[in-house]
PDB file of C-alpha atoms in Angstrom:
ATOM      1  CA  MET F   1     147.438 137.725  51.776  1.00 78.00           C
ATOM      2  CA  LEU F   2     147.413 137.891  55.523  1.00 95.00           C
ATOM      3  CA  ASN F   3     150.675 139.232  56.922  1.00 96.00           C
ATOM      4  CA  PRO F   4     150.572 140.303  60.589  1.00 97.00           C
ATOM      5  CA  GLU F   5     153.821 142.219  60.130  1.00 97.00           C
ATOM      6  CA  LYS F   6     151.827 144.760  58.100  1.00 97.00           C
ATOM      7  CA  ILE F   7     149.457 145.766  60.896  1.00 97.00           C
ATOM      8  CA  SER F   8     150.137 149.103  62.559  1.00 97.00           C
ATOM      9  CA  SER F   9     149.117 148.007  66.056  1.00 98.00           C
ATOM     10  CA  SER F  10     148.353 144.854  68.036  1.00 98.00           C
ATOM     11  CA  LEU F  11     145.209 146.614  69.247  1.00 98.00           C
ATOM     12  CA  LEU F  12     142.347 145.317  67.078  1.00 98.00           C
ATOM     13  CA  LEU F  13     139.070 146.351  68.748  1.00 98.00           C
ATOM     14  CA  GLU F  14     139.300 149.084  71.390  1.00 97.00           C
ATOM     15  CA  GLY F  15     136.924 149.336  74.325  1.00 96.00           C
ATOM     16  CA  ASP F  16     135.748 152.602  75.852  1.00 94.00           C
ATOM     17  CA  ALA F  17     133.640 153.910  78.750  1.00 91.00           C
ATOM     18  CA  ASP F  18     130.544 152.139  77.415  1.00 93.00           C
ATOM     19  CA  THR F  19     132.033 149.062  75.778  1.00 95.00           C
ATOM     20  CA  ALA F  20     134.250 146.068  76.458  1.00 96.00           C
ATOM     21  CA  TYR F  21     135.550 143.437  74.059  1.00 98.00           C
ATOM     22  CA  ARG F  22     136.592 140.253  75.843  1.00 98.00           C
ATOM     23  CA  ASP F  23     137.229 136.515  75.446  1.00 98.00           C
ATOM     24  CA  PRO F  24     138.196 136.137  71.771  1.00 98.00           C
ATOM     25  CA  ALA F  25     137.748 132.991  69.695  1.00 98.00           C
ATOM     26  CA  ALA F  26     138.910 132.682  66.089  1.00 98.00           C
ATOM     27  CA  PHE F  27     138.225 130.434  63.104  1.00 98.00           C
ATOM     28  CA  TYR F  28     139.753 130.512  59.619  1.00 98.00           C
ATOM     29  CA  ARG F  29     137.959 129.548  56.411  1.00 98.00           C
ATOM     30  CA  ASN F  30     138.607 130.458  52.755  1.00 97.00           C
ATOM     31  CA  GLY F  31     140.870 133.415  53.436  1.00 97.00           C
ATOM     32  CA  VAL F  32     138.689 134.918  56.176  1.00 98.00           C
ATOM     33  CA  ILE F  33     139.335 135.044  59.920  1.00 98.00           C
ATOM     34  CA  TYR F  34     136.062 134.949  61.826  1.00 98.00           C
ATOM     35  CA  LEU F  35     136.621 136.566  65.204  1.00 98.00           C
ATOM     36  CA  TYR F  36     134.066 135.902  67.961  1.00 99.00           C
ATOM     37  CA  PHE F  37     134.105 137.565  71.376  1.00 99.00           C
ATOM     38  CA  THR F  38     132.157 138.828  74.361  1.00 98.00           C
ATOM     39  CA  LEU F  39     130.686 142.266  73.727  1.00 98.00           C
ATOM     40  CA  VAL F  40     129.754 144.135  76.930  1.00 97.00           C
ATOM     41  CA  GLU F  41     127.590 147.258  76.736  1.00 96.00           C
ATOM     42  CA  SER F  42     127.318 149.500  79.820  1.00 89.00           C
ATOM     43  CA  ARG F  43     125.014 152.424  79.062  1.00 77.00           C
ATOM     44  CA  ASN F  44     122.622 154.836  80.749  1.00 72.00           C
ATOM     45  CA  GLY F  45     123.397 153.542  84.228  1.00 66.00           C
ATOM     46  CA  CYS F  46     121.762 150.176  83.517  1.00 78.00           C
ATOM     47  CA  ASP F  47     123.180 146.770  84.356  1.00 83.00           C
ATOM     48  CA  PRO F  48     125.831 145.773  81.808  1.00 93.00           C
ATOM     49  CA  LEU F  49     124.583 143.494  79.037  1.00 96.00           C
ATOM     50  CA  GLU F  50     126.776 140.806  77.506  1.00 98.00           C
ATOM     51  CA  PHE F  51     126.504 139.315  74.039  1.00 98.00           C
ATOM     52  CA  VAL F  52     128.340 136.817  71.886  1.00 98.00           C
ATOM     53  CA  ALA F  53     129.358 138.960  68.931  1.00 99.00           C
ATOM     54  CA  MET F  54     131.588 138.661  65.878  1.00 98.00           C
ATOM     55  CA  THR F  55     133.493 140.430  63.152  1.00 98.00           C
ATOM     56  CA  ALA F  56     135.498 139.135  60.190  1.00 98.00           C
ATOM     57  CA  THR F  57     138.749 140.147  58.519  1.00 98.00           C
ATOM     58  CA  ARG F  58     141.141 139.011  55.814  1.00 98.00           C
ATOM     59  CA  ASP F  59     144.152 141.033  56.903  1.00 98.00           C
ATOM     60  CA  LEU F  60     143.751 142.070  60.583  1.00 98.00           C
ATOM     61  CA  ILE F  61     143.498 145.646  59.323  1.00 97.00           C
ATOM     62  CA  GLU F  62     139.966 146.010  57.987  1.00 97.00           C
ATOM     63  CA  PHE F  63     137.102 144.394  59.895  1.00 98.00           C
ATOM     64  CA  SER F  64     133.443 143.884  59.093  1.00 98.00           C
ATOM     65  CA  PRO F  65     130.900 145.670  61.341  1.00 98.00           C
ATOM     66  CA  VAL F  66     130.430 144.054  64.740  1.00 98.00           C
ATOM     67  CA  ARG F  67     127.418 141.722  64.682  1.00 98.00           C
ATOM     68  CA  LYS F  68     125.578 140.529  67.812  1.00 98.00           C
ATOM     69  CA  LEU F  69     124.740 136.817  67.709  1.00 98.00           C
ATOM     70  CA  THR F  70     122.718 136.501  70.924  1.00 98.00           C
ATOM     71  CA  PRO F  71     119.927 138.532  72.588  1.00 97.00           C
ATOM     72  CA  GLY F  72     120.487 140.957  75.455  1.00 95.00           C
ATOM     73  CA  ASP F  73     119.245 139.534  78.763  1.00 96.00           C
ATOM     74  CA  VAL F  74     121.029 140.163  82.062  1.00 95.00           C
ATOM     75  CA  ALA F  75     119.641 136.866  83.381  1.00 97.00           C
ATOM     76  CA  LEU F  76     121.475 135.001  80.602  1.00 98.00           C
ATOM     77  CA  ASN F  77     124.346 137.166  79.300  1.00 98.00           C
ATOM     78  CA  TYR F  78     125.553 134.786  76.602  1.00 98.00           C
ATOM     79  CA  SER F  79     129.300 135.330  76.400  1.00 98.00           C
ATOM     80  CA  SER F  80     132.814 133.842  76.360  1.00 98.00           C
ATOM     81  CA  PRO F  81     132.830 132.018  73.020  1.00 98.00           C
ATOM     82  CA  GLY F  82     135.393 129.245  73.328  1.00 98.00           C
ATOM     83  CA  ASN F  83     135.962 128.142  69.739  1.00 98.00           C
ATOM     84  CA  VAL F  84     134.386 126.935  66.518  1.00 98.00           C
ATOM     85  CA  ILE F  85     134.620 123.361  65.271  1.00 98.00           C
ATOM     86  CA  GLU F  86     133.242 121.753  62.115  1.00 97.00           C
ATOM     87  CA  TYR F  87     131.397 118.436  62.420  1.00 97.00           C
ATOM     88  CA  ASN F  88     129.403 116.663  59.702  1.00 96.00           C
ATOM     89  CA  GLY F  89     129.318 119.796  57.569  1.00 97.00           C
ATOM     90  CA  ILE F  90     127.979 122.027  60.360  1.00 98.00           C
ATOM     91  CA  TYR F  91     129.868 124.621  62.397  1.00 98.00           C
ATOM     92  CA  TYR F  92     129.511 124.611  66.189  1.00 98.00           C
ATOM     93  CA  LEU F  93     130.368 127.491  68.517  1.00 99.00           C
ATOM     94  CA  CYS F  94     130.483 126.951  72.278  1.00 98.00           C
ATOM     95  CA  CYS F  95     129.851 129.730  74.789  1.00 99.00           C
ATOM     96  CA  GLN F  96     128.392 130.303  78.260  1.00 98.00           C
ATOM     97  CA  THR F  97     125.629 132.016  80.137  1.00 98.00           C
ATOM     98  CA  TYR F  98     126.993 134.491  82.682  1.00 98.00           C
ATOM     99  CA  CYS F  99     123.932 135.214  84.770  1.00 98.00           C
ATOM    100  CA  ARG F 100     124.021 138.534  86.659  1.00 96.00           C
ATOM    101  CA  GLU F 101     120.355 139.343  87.187  1.00 95.00           C
ATOM    102  CA  ASN F 102     120.890 140.328  90.831  1.00 95.00           C
ATOM    103  CA  GLY F 103     123.557 142.918  90.091  1.00 92.00           C
ATOM    104  CA  GLU F 104     126.511 140.563  90.563  1.00 94.00           C
ATOM    105  CA  LYS F 105     129.899 141.556  89.188  1.00 92.00           C
ATOM    106  CA  PHE F 106     130.581 137.965  88.146  1.00 95.00           C
ATOM    107  CA  GLY F 107     128.264 135.289  86.797  1.00 97.00           C
ATOM    108  CA  ASN F 108     126.278 133.542  89.495  1.00 98.00           C
ATOM    109  CA  GLY F 109     125.683 129.846  90.193  1.00 98.00           C
ATOM    110  CA  ARG F 110     123.247 129.487  87.286  1.00 98.00           C
ATOM    111  CA  SER F 111     126.000 130.054  84.699  1.00 98.00           C
ATOM    112  CA  ARG F 112     126.182 127.119  82.267  1.00 98.00           C
ATOM    113  CA  LEU F 113     127.811 126.006  79.000  1.00 99.00           C
ATOM    114  CA  GLN F 114     125.998 126.501  75.704  1.00 98.00           C
ATOM    115  CA  LEU F 115     126.312 125.370  72.068  1.00 98.00           C
ATOM    116  CA  MET F 116     125.220 127.125  68.858  1.00 98.00           C
ATOM    117  CA  HIS F 117     125.344 125.854  65.273  1.00 98.00           C
ATOM    118  CA  SER F 118     125.621 127.482  61.854  1.00 98.00           C
ATOM    119  CA  GLY F 119     125.960 126.695  58.172  1.00 98.00           C
ATOM    120  CA  ASP F 120     127.852 129.856  57.241  1.00 98.00           C
ATOM    121  CA  LEU F 121     129.763 131.056  60.358  1.00 98.00           C
ATOM    122  CA  VAL F 122     127.654 134.241  60.436  1.00 98.00           C
ATOM    123  CA  ASN F 123     124.053 133.224  61.166  1.00 98.00           C
ATOM    124  CA  TRP F 124     123.804 131.126  64.307  1.00 98.00           C
ATOM    125  CA  SER F 125     121.112 129.142  66.106  1.00 98.00           C
ATOM    126  CA  GLU F 126     119.861 129.924  69.580  1.00 98.00           C
ATOM    127  CA  PRO F 127     122.241 128.552  72.244  1.00 98.00           C
ATOM    128  CA  GLU F 128     121.401 125.197  73.810  1.00 98.00           C
ATOM    129  CA  LEU F 129     122.672 123.689  77.064  1.00 98.00           C
ATOM    130  CA  ILE F 130     125.737 121.425  76.855  1.00 98.00           C
ATOM    131  CA  ARG F 131     125.084 118.622  79.342  1.00 98.00           C
ATOM    132  CA  VAL F 132     128.726 117.940  80.185  1.00 98.00           C
ATOM    133  CA  LYS F 133     127.787 116.113  83.412  1.00 98.00           C
ATOM    134  CA  GLY F 134     125.653 113.608  81.478  1.00 98.00           C
ATOM    135  CA  CYS F 135     122.135 113.715  80.025  1.00 96.00           C
ATOM    136  CA  ASP F 136     120.613 112.307  83.222  1.00 96.00           C
ATOM    137  CA  VAL F 137     121.962 115.100  85.475  1.00 98.00           C
ATOM    138  CA  PRO F 138     119.401 117.921  85.970  1.00 98.00           C
ATOM    139  CA  GLU F 139     120.612 121.369  85.004  1.00 98.00           C
ATOM    140  CA  LYS F 140     120.144 122.701  88.528  1.00 97.00           C
ATOM    141  CA  GLU F 141     122.578 120.059  89.821  1.00 97.00           C
ATOM    142  CA  MET F 142     125.346 120.777  87.330  1.00 98.00           C
ATOM    143  CA  GLY F 143     126.944 123.601  89.312  1.00 98.00           C
ATOM    144  CA  ARG F 144     128.470 126.832  88.077  1.00 98.00           C
ATOM    145  CA  MET F 145     130.520 126.292  84.920  1.00 98.00           C
ATOM    146  CA  ILE F 146     131.951 128.756  82.409  1.00 98.00           C
ATOM    147  CA  ASP F 147     134.480 129.136  79.556  1.00 98.00           C
ATOM    148  CA  PRO F 148     133.982 126.023  77.395  1.00 98.00           C
ATOM    149  CA  TYR F 149     136.440 124.898  74.718  1.00 98.00           C
ATOM    150  CA  LEU F 150     135.831 121.999  72.305  1.00 98.00           C
ATOM    151  CA  PHE F 151     138.668 119.894  70.942  1.00 98.00           C
ATOM    152  CA  ARG F 152     139.056 116.691  68.978  1.00 98.00           C
ATOM    153  CA  ALA F 153     142.591 115.393  68.590  1.00 96.00           C
ATOM    154  CA  PRO F 154     143.740 114.276  65.128  1.00 92.00           C
ATOM    155  CA  GLY F 155     142.677 110.676  64.585  1.00 91.00           C
ATOM    156  CA  GLU F 156     140.286 110.601  67.548  1.00 94.00           C
ATOM    157  CA  LYS F 157     136.541 110.063  67.222  1.00 94.00           C
ATOM    158  CA  ARG F 158     135.573 111.657  70.528  1.00 97.00           C
ATOM    159  CA  PHE F 159     135.334 115.339  71.359  1.00 98.00           C
ATOM    160  CA  ARG F 160     136.562 116.849  74.598  1.00 98.00           C
ATOM    161  CA  CYS F 161     134.996 119.827  76.308  1.00 98.00           C
ATOM    162  CA  PHE F 162     137.317 121.734  78.634  1.00 98.00           C
ATOM    163  CA  TYR F 163     135.582 124.164  81.001  1.00 98.00           C
ATOM    164  CA  LYS F 164     136.118 126.092  84.214  1.00 98.00           C
ATOM    165  CA  GLN F 165     134.820 124.158  87.221  1.00 98.00           C
ATOM    166  CA  ASN F 166     137.089 122.835  89.985  1.00 97.00           C
ATOM    167  CA  GLY F 167     140.039 124.200  88.043  1.00 97.00           C
ATOM    168  CA  CYS F 168     139.620 122.853  84.525  1.00 98.00           C
ATOM    169  CA  SER F 169     137.102 120.029  84.142  1.00 98.00           C
ATOM    170  CA  VAL F 170     136.902 117.790  81.066  1.00 98.00           C
ATOM    171  CA  SER F 171     134.070 115.763  79.529  1.00 98.00           C
ATOM    172  CA  THR F 172     134.038 113.637  76.370  1.00 98.00           C
ATOM    173  CA  SER F 173     131.400 112.968  73.734  1.00 98.00           C
ATOM    174  CA  PRO F 174     131.126 111.043  70.448  1.00 98.00           C
ATOM    175  CA  ASP F 175     128.498 113.398  69.015  1.00 98.00           C
ATOM    176  CA  LEU F 176     128.403 116.721  70.957  1.00 98.00           C
ATOM    177  CA  VAL F 177     125.158 115.529  72.604  1.00 98.00           C
ATOM    178  CA  ASN F 178     125.965 112.660  74.956  1.00 98.00           C
ATOM    179  CA  TRP F 179     128.699 113.604  77.422  1.00 98.00           C
ATOM    180  CA  THR F 180     130.729 111.701  80.028  1.00 98.00           C
ATOM    181  CA  PRO F 181     132.805 113.513  82.687  1.00 98.00           C
ATOM    182  CA  LEU F 182     136.506 112.606  82.767  1.00 97.00           C
ATOM    183  CA  GLY F 183     137.775 114.581  85.758  1.00 97.00           C
ATOM    184  CA  HIS F 184     139.580 117.855  86.381  1.00 98.00           C
ATOM    185  CA  PHE F 185     143.037 119.342  86.878  1.00 98.00           C
ATOM    186  CA  ASP F 186     144.556 122.540  88.242  1.00 97.00           C
ATOM    187  CA  CYS F 187     144.349 125.322  85.690  1.00 97.00           C
ATOM    188  CA  GLY F 188     143.196 128.897  85.093  1.00 96.00           C
ATOM    189  CA  GLU F 189     140.165 129.989  83.064  1.00 96.00           C
ATOM    190  CA  ASN F 190     139.647 130.596  79.320  1.00 97.00           C
ATOM    191  CA  VAL F 191     141.295 127.356  78.198  1.00 98.00           C
ATOM    192  CA  SER F 192     142.432 127.006  74.582  1.00 98.00           C
ATOM    193  CA  VAL F 193     144.013 123.784  73.228  1.00 98.00           C
ATOM    194  CA  VAL F 194     146.107 123.224  70.100  1.00 98.00           C
ATOM    195  CA  SER F 195     148.324 120.469  68.720  1.00 97.00           C
ATOM    196  CA  ASP F 196     151.696 122.058  67.952  1.00 97.00           C
ATOM    197  CA  ARG F 197     153.144 118.786  66.590  1.00 96.00           C
ATOM    198  CA  PRO F 198     151.930 115.197  66.230  1.00 96.00           C
ATOM    199  CA  GLY F 199     151.149 113.644  69.610  1.00 96.00           C
ATOM    200  CA  HIS F 200     151.869 116.838  71.557  1.00 98.00           C
ATOM    201  CA  TYR F 201     149.443 119.473  72.817  1.00 98.00           C
ATOM    202  CA  LEU F 202     149.597 122.982  74.238  1.00 98.00           C
ATOM    203  CA  LEU F 203     146.927 124.387  76.549  1.00 98.00           C
ATOM    204  CA  TYR F 204     146.688 128.143  77.020  1.00 98.00           C
ATOM    205  CA  HIS F 205     144.852 129.507  80.054  1.00 98.00           C
ATOM    206  CA  SER F 206     144.482 132.596  82.237  1.00 97.00           C
ATOM    207  CA  PRO F 207     146.357 132.887  85.536  1.00 95.00           C
ATOM    208  CA  ASP F 208     146.013 136.111  87.575  1.00 93.00           C
ATOM    209  CA  ASN F 209     147.719 138.012  84.767  1.00 96.00           C
ATOM    210  CA  GLY F 210     149.135 136.973  81.424  1.00 97.00           C
ATOM    211  CA  ILE F 211     148.608 133.894  79.298  1.00 98.00           C
ATOM    212  CA  GLY F 212     149.774 130.659  80.893  1.00 98.00           C
ATOM    213  CA  CYS F 213     150.754 127.537  78.963  1.00 98.00           C
ATOM    214  CA  LYS F 214     150.718 123.822  79.785  1.00 98.00           C
ATOM    215  CA  GLU F 215     151.832 120.872  77.669  1.00 98.00           C
ATOM    216  CA  SER F 216     150.746 117.252  77.389  1.00 98.00           C
ATOM    217  CA  GLY F 217     151.302 114.128  75.343  1.00 98.00           C
ATOM    218  CA  ASP F 218     147.945 112.559  76.115  1.00 97.00           C
ATOM    219  CA  LEU F 219     145.476 115.423  76.804  1.00 97.00           C
ATOM    220  CA  GLU F 220     145.097 114.166  80.368  1.00 95.00           C
ATOM    221  CA  HIS F 221     148.349 114.883  82.198  1.00 97.00           C
ATOM    222  CA  TRP F 222     149.447 118.520  81.961  1.00 98.00           C
ATOM    223  CA  LYS F 223     152.561 120.317  83.144  1.00 97.00           C
ATOM    224  CA  ASP F 224     153.455 124.000  83.047  1.00 97.00           C
ATOM    225  CA  CYS F 225     155.836 125.173  80.353  1.00 95.00           C
ATOM    226  CA  GLY F 226     157.402 128.589  80.852  1.00 91.00           C
ATOM    227  CA  ALA F 227     156.285 131.775  82.536  1.00 95.00           C
ATOM    228  CA  PRO F 228     152.958 133.388  81.550  1.00 97.00           C
ATOM    229  CA  LEU F 229     153.121 135.539  78.423  1.00 98.00           C
ATOM    230  CA  THR F 230     152.523 139.229  78.979  1.00 98.00           C
ATOM    231  CA  LEU F 231     153.646 140.313  75.488  1.00 98.00           C
ATOM    232  CA  GLY F 232     153.704 144.137  75.227  1.00 98.00           C
ATOM    233  CA  GLN F 233     151.597 144.807  78.312  1.00 97.00           C
ATOM    234  CA  ALA F 234     154.224 147.093  79.853  1.00 96.00           C
ATOM    235  CA  GLU F 235     153.831 149.487  76.890  1.00 97.00           C
ATOM    236  CA  TRP F 236     150.066 149.093  76.356  1.00 97.00           C
ATOM    237  CA  PRO F 237     147.836 151.414  78.438  1.00 95.00           C
ATOM    238  CA  TRP F 238     144.822 149.513  77.121  1.00 96.00           C
ATOM    239  CA  ALA F 239     146.103 146.344  78.845  1.00 96.00           C
ATOM    240  CA  SER F 240     147.480 147.887  82.050  1.00 94.00           C
ATOM    241  CA  GLY F 241     144.890 146.247  84.308  1.00 94.00           C
ATOM    242  CA  ARG F 242     145.186 142.701  83.010  1.00 95.00           C
ATOM    243  CA  LEU F 243     146.185 140.776  79.899  1.00 97.00           C
ATOM    244  CA  THR F 244     144.329 137.486  79.593  1.00 97.00           C
ATOM    245  CA  ALA F 245     142.026 135.076  77.672  1.00 98.00           C
ATOM    246  CA  GLY F 246     144.552 133.988  75.045  1.00 98.00           C
ATOM    247  CA  THR F 247     143.441 131.744  72.192  1.00 98.00           C
ATOM    248  CA  VAL F 248     145.576 130.414  69.340  1.00 98.00           C
ATOM    249  CA  LEU F 249     144.750 130.188  65.637  1.00 98.00           C
ATOM    250  CA  ASP F 250     147.258 127.922  63.878  1.00 98.00           C
ATOM    251  CA  LEU F 251     147.743 129.168  60.301  1.00 98.00           C
ATOM    252  CA  ARG F 252     151.086 127.558  59.617  1.00 97.00           C
ATOM    253  CA  GLU F 253     149.800 125.622  56.600  1.00 96.00           C
ATOM    254  CA  SER F 254     148.131 128.558  54.864  1.00 96.00           C
ATOM    255  CA  HIS F 255     150.100 131.615  56.037  1.00 96.00           C
ATOM    256  CA  ASP F 256     153.205 130.331  57.849  1.00 96.00           C
ATOM    257  CA  CYS F 257     152.153 131.958  61.118  1.00 98.00           C
ATOM    258  CA  ILE F 258     150.336 131.364  64.386  1.00 98.00           C
ATOM    259  CA  LEU F 259     148.034 134.073  65.721  1.00 98.00           C
ATOM    260  CA  LEU F 260     147.443 134.607  69.433  1.00 98.00           C
ATOM    261  CA  PHE F 261     144.319 136.623  70.220  1.00 98.00           C
ATOM    262  CA  PHE F 262     143.675 137.949  73.733  1.00 98.00           C
ATOM    263  CA  HIS F 263     141.998 140.773  75.588  1.00 98.00           C
ATOM    264  CA  GLY F 264     143.614 143.546  77.578  1.00 97.00           C
ATOM    265  CA  SER F 265     141.773 145.472  80.288  1.00 95.00           C
ATOM    266  CA  GLY F 266     142.486 149.003  81.396  1.00 91.00           C
ATOM    267  CA  GLY F 267     142.933 149.798  85.066  1.00 76.00           C
ATOM    268  CA  SER F 268     145.603 150.229  87.683  1.00 62.00           C
ATOM    269  CA  GLY F 269     146.921 146.689  87.615  1.00 54.00           C
ATOM    270  CA  GLU F 270     145.358 146.064  91.025  1.00 52.00           C
ATOM    271  CA  GLU F 271     141.805 146.119  89.701  1.00 63.00           C
ATOM    272  CA  GLU F 272     141.099 145.584  86.032  1.00 73.00           C
ATOM    273  CA  CYS F 273     138.221 147.201  84.195  1.00 84.00           C
ATOM    274  CA  PHE F 274     135.589 144.525  83.652  1.00 89.00           C
ATOM    275  CA  ASP F 275     132.506 145.923  81.913  1.00 93.00           C
ATOM    276  CA  ASN F 276     134.292 148.639  79.952  1.00 93.00           C
ATOM    277  CA  TYR F 277     137.754 149.598  78.659  1.00 94.00           C
ATOM    278  CA  ALA F 278     138.585 146.049  77.588  1.00 96.00           C
ATOM    279  CA  SER F 279     140.073 145.575  74.119  1.00 98.00           C
ATOM    280  CA  LEU F 280     141.044 142.741  71.782  1.00 98.00           C
ATOM    281  CA  GLY F 281     144.655 142.347  70.706  1.00 98.00           C
ATOM    282  CA  VAL F 282     146.845 140.018  68.668  1.00 98.00           C
ATOM    283  CA  ALA F 283     150.399 138.677  68.658  1.00 98.00           C
ATOM    284  CA  TRP F 284     151.983 136.216  66.234  1.00 98.00           C
ATOM    285  CA  SER F 285     154.647 133.539  66.007  1.00 98.00           C
ATOM    286  CA  LYS F 286     156.059 130.857  63.730  1.00 97.00           C
ATOM    287  CA  ASP F 287     156.891 128.323  66.429  1.00 97.00           C
ATOM    288  CA  PHE F 288     154.671 128.874  69.528  1.00 97.00           C
ATOM    289  CA  ILE F 289     157.791 130.090  71.363  1.00 96.00           C
ATOM    290  CA  HIS F 290     158.914 133.425  69.975  1.00 97.00           C
ATOM    291  CA  TRP F 291     156.069 135.953  69.830  1.00 98.00           C
ATOM    292  CA  LYS F 292     155.878 139.325  68.088  1.00 98.00           C
ATOM    293  CA  TRP F 293     153.531 142.250  68.537  1.00 98.00           C
ATOM    294  CA  LYS F 294     153.216 145.969  67.808  1.00 97.00           C
TER     295      LYS F 294
END
């Protein structure tokens, strides 16, 4: 039985001089938490390579070996898994390309949103472009976009894709293929959306530091609620540079808890480590308000 109080540390996967773990996404099925993330490998003086990778756990204590889900290619750098959804008996995982083939620190203007599918949450298809601007818009005219998150509200037939472009942009689709843009609103990156109670939604995102939160009753009009969460950052050397990329896994029905996954970067606080010394962490709550960590 999963009980986060039994873990010895909120630090789950620790980065080092050659490795970074970033941008977590989590999905629960049949007693197993499937944890997806960006794996960055910086070795032998070569350009850093980014992968969508995964591990699995039942208790947040023992984890399966890290498994890469995408190929290594600096011109693609598949990364930043947003979340997993189930649709017509198939699992879908959204992610991005973060193209850095010219030695850029950040993904260039070719970065786009991608979608993978699976029947077992472990073996995944090759990523395919998500045409959030509409099927008739050429890829080269879509503009730089990163950090997708898919959400379908209870009772709704249409999906929403939240992604970073002009703040947070939103598109809708009835089938994950045909998309219509809705607009955009002011927001940080790494958006994660959850319904905390019927007809009410929380959106977690990344300001300069910490995990910000907005609330809405209609998924269109958002207002800030509270200061950004920094959890135990003041006591965590592994998160001294930045704490960010929070995503929520609501397990209230099965385990009477809510898990908040995030990544912490080492560094001075003025400049976070980006391609190394980034680690995945977890906090937990029963009400989305009071959070615990170790």
